[in-house]
Coordinates of C-alpha atoms in Angstrom, one line a residue:
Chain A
X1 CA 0.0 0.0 0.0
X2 CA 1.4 3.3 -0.6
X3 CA -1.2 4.9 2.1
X4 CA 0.5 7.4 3.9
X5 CA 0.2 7.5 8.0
X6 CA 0.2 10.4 10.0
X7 CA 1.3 11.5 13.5
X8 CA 0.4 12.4 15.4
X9 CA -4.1 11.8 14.9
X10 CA -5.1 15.5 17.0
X11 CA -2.3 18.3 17.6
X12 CA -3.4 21.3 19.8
X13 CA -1.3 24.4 20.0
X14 CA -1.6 28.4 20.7
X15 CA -0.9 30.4 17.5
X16 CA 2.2 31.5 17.2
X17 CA 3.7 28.0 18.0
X18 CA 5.3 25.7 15.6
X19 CA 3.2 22.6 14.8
X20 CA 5.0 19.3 13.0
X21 CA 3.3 16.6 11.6
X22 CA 5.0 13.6 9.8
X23 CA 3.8 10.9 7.7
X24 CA 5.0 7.1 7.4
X25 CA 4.5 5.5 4.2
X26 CA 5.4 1.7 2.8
X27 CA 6.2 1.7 -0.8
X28 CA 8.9 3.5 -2.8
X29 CA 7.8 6.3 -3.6
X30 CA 8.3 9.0 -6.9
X31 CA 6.9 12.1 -5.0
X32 CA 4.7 12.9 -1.8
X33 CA 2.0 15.5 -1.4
X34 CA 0.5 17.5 1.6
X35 CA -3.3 18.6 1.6
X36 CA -4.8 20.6 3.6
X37 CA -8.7 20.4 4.4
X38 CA -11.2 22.1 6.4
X39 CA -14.8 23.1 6.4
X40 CA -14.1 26.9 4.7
X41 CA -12.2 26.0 1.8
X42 CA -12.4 22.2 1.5
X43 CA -9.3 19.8 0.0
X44 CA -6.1 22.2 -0.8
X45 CA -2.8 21.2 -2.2
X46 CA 0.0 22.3 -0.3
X47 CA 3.1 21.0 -1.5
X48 CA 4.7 18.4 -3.5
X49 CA 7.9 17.1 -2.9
X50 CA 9.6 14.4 -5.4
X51 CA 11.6 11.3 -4.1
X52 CA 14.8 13.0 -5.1
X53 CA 13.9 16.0 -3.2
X54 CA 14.8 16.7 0.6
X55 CA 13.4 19.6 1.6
X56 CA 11.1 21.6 0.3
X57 CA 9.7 25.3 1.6
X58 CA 6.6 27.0 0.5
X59 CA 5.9 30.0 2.7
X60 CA 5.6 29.1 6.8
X61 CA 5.7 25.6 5.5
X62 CA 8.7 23.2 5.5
X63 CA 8.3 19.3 4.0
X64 CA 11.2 17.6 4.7
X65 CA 11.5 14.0 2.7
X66 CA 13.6 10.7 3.8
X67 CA 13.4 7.7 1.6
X68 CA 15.3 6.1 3.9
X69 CA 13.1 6.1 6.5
X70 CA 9.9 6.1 4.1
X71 CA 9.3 9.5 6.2
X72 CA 8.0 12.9 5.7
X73 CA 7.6 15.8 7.9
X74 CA 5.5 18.5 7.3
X75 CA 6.3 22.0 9.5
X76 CA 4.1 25.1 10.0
X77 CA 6.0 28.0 11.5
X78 CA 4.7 30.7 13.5
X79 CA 0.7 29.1 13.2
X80 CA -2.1 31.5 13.1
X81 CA -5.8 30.2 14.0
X82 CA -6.8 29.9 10.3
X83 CA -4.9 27.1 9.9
X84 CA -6.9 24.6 11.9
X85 CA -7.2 21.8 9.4
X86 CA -6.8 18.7 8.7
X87 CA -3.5 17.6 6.8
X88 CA -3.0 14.7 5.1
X89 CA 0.2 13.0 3.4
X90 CA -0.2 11.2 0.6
X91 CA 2.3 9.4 -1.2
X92 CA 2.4 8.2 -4.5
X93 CA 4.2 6.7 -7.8
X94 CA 1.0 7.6 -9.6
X95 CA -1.3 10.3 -9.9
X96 CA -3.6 8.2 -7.8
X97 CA -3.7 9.5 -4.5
X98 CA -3.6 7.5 -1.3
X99 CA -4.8 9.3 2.1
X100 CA -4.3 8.7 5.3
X101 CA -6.4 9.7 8.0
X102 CA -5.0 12.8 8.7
X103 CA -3.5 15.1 11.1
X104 CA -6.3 17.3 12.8
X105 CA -4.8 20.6 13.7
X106 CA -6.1 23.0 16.0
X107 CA -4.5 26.6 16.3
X108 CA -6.1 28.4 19.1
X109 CA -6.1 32.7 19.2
Chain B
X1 CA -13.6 27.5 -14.7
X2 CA -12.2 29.3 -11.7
X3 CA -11.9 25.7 -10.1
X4 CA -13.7 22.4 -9.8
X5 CA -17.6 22.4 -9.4
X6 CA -19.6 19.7 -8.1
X7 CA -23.3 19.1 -7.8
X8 CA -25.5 18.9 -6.5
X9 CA -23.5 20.0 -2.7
X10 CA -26.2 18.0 -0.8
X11 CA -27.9 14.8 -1.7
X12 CA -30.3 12.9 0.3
X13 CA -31.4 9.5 -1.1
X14 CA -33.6 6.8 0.1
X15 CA -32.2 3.6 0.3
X16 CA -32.5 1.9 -3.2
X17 CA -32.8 5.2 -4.9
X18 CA -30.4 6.0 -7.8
X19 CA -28.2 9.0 -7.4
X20 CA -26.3 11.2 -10.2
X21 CA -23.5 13.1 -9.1
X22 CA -22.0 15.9 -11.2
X23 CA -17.9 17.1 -11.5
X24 CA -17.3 20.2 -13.8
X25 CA -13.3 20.0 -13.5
X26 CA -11.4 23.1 -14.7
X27 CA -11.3 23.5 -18.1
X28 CA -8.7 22.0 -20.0
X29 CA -7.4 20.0 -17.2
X30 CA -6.8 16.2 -18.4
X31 CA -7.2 13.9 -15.4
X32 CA -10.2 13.9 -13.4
X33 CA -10.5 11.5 -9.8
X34 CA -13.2 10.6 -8.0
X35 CA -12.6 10.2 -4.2
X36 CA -15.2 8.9 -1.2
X37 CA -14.5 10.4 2.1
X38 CA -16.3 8.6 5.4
X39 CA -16.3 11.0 8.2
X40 CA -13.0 11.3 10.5
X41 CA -11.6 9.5 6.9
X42 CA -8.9 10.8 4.8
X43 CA -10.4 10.7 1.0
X44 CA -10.3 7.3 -0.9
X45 CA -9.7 6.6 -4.4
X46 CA -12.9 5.4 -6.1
X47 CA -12.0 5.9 -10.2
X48 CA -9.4 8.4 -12.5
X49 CA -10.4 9.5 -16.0
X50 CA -7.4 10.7 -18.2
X51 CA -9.5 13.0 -20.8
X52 CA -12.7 10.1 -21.6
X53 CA -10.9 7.1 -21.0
X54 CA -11.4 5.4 -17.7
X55 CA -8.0 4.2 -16.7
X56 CA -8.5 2.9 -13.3
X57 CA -11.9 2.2 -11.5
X58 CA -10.2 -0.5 -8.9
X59 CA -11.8 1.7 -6.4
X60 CA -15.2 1.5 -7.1
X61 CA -16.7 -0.8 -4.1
X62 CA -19.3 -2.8 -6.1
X63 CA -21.0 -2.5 -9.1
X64 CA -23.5 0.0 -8.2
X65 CA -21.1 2.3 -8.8
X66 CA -20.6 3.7 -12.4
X67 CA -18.7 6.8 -13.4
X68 CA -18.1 8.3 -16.6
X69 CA -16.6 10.9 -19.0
X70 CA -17.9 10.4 -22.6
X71 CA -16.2 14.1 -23.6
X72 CA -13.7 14.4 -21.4
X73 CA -14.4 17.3 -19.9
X74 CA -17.8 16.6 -17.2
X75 CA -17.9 13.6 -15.5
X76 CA -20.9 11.8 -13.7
X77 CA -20.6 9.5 -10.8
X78 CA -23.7 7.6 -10.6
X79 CA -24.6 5.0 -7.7
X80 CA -27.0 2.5 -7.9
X81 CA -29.9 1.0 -5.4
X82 CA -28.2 3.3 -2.6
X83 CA -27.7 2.2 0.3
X84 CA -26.8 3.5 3.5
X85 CA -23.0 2.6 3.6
X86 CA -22.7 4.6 0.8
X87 CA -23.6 7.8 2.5
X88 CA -20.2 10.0 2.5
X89 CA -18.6 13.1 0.9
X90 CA -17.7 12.6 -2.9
X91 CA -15.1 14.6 -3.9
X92 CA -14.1 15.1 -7.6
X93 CA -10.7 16.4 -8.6
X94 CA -8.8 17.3 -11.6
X95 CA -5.4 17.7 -12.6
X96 CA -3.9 19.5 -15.5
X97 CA -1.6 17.1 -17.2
X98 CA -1.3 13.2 -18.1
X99 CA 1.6 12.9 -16.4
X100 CA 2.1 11.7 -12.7
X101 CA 3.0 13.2 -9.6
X102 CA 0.8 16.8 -10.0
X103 CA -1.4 18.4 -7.5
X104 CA -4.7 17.7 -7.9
X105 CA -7.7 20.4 -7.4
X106 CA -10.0 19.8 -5.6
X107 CA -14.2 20.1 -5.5
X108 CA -15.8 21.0 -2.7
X109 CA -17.9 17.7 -2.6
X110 CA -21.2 16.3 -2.2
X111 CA -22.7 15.2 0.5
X112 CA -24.7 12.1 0.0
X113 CA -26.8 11.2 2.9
X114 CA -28.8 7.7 2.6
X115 CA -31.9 6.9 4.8

């Protein structure tokens, strides 16, 4: 399966703070994509990074990539409420994405 | 398009009705996915459409459930003799090439709710 598994499942934190979420997988992998979703704005891409890629910035967000490990880790800096979300990893060799069930974020003001 | 449409954004069947579901992807975009979300689920994969061509529909979960593309541009997911395990979100994406590995964008879904 190439279904990617994040961790932690609920993250609580005061805007401001960091928040870090990372994402197992078990395949080889060509590339790996964060998506952000919550009730405002439903299923947004955030960032793709490919297999031969380590780090990747996009804004206040960091992806970091280890094939090694079959890892990713995805970093918000200085969170603001408006990201509460849910953020999912999904890796992939395809264009056919594979979800997990998510990291649900919560930023409070 | 601005971005993907999907309708109708609330559905509510009774079991054995047939449903229609609609996905206006943005235009010109190649790929198109269907997805089924259970709630507290991440998205799965239900079918992906490169232009009208159904490439993969290994995640379709029976035979109730149809989707097509005939001009590669809307597609329809349509769901047999509902019933109620099939009540999620259905989100539609597209994506602008053939090629892999690009982001997809997403719908904002329907909710189909079966009593």
């Amino acid at each position: 399966s190439q279904q990617g598994e994040e961790d932690p499942q609920a993250l609580s934190i005061q805007e401001g703070e960091n928040a870090t979420m990372n994402c197992s997988y078990k395949t080889s992998i060509n590339n790996l994509q964060w998506y952000r979703q919550n009730s405002g704005r439903g299923l947004v891409h955030l960032i793709l990074i490919r297999s031969n890629e380590r780090e990747k910035h996009s804004g206040r967000l960091r992806v970091t990539l280890d094939t090694s490990k079959k890892s990713s880790s995805l970093l918000i800096t200085a969170s603001r409420a408006a990201d509460t979300a849910s953020y999912f990893c999904a890796p992939g060799v395809t264009d056919k994405l594979i979800f997990g069930t998510g990291t649900r974020l919560q930023v409070f003001p | 398009g601005a971005g993907v449409s999907q309708s109708p954004r609330y559905k509510v069947a009774k079991r054995g009705q047939d449903v229609a579901l609609r996905c206006d992807p943005i235009s010109g975009h190649v790929s198109l996915f269907w997805y089924q979300q259970a709630l507290g689920q991440g998205p799965e994969f239900l079918t992906y459409f490169q232009n009208e061509a159904q490439l993969d529909k290994s995640g379709l979960p029976s035979d109730r459930f149809f989707a097509e593309r005939p001009e590669g541009s809307v597609s329809t997911l349509k769901i047999q003799r509902t019933q109620q395990e099939d009540s999620a979100v259905y989100l539609c994406a597209s994506s602008r090439t053939d090629r892999t590995a690009y982001e997809q964008y997403f719908g904002p879904g329907t909710r189909l709710t079966v009593t």
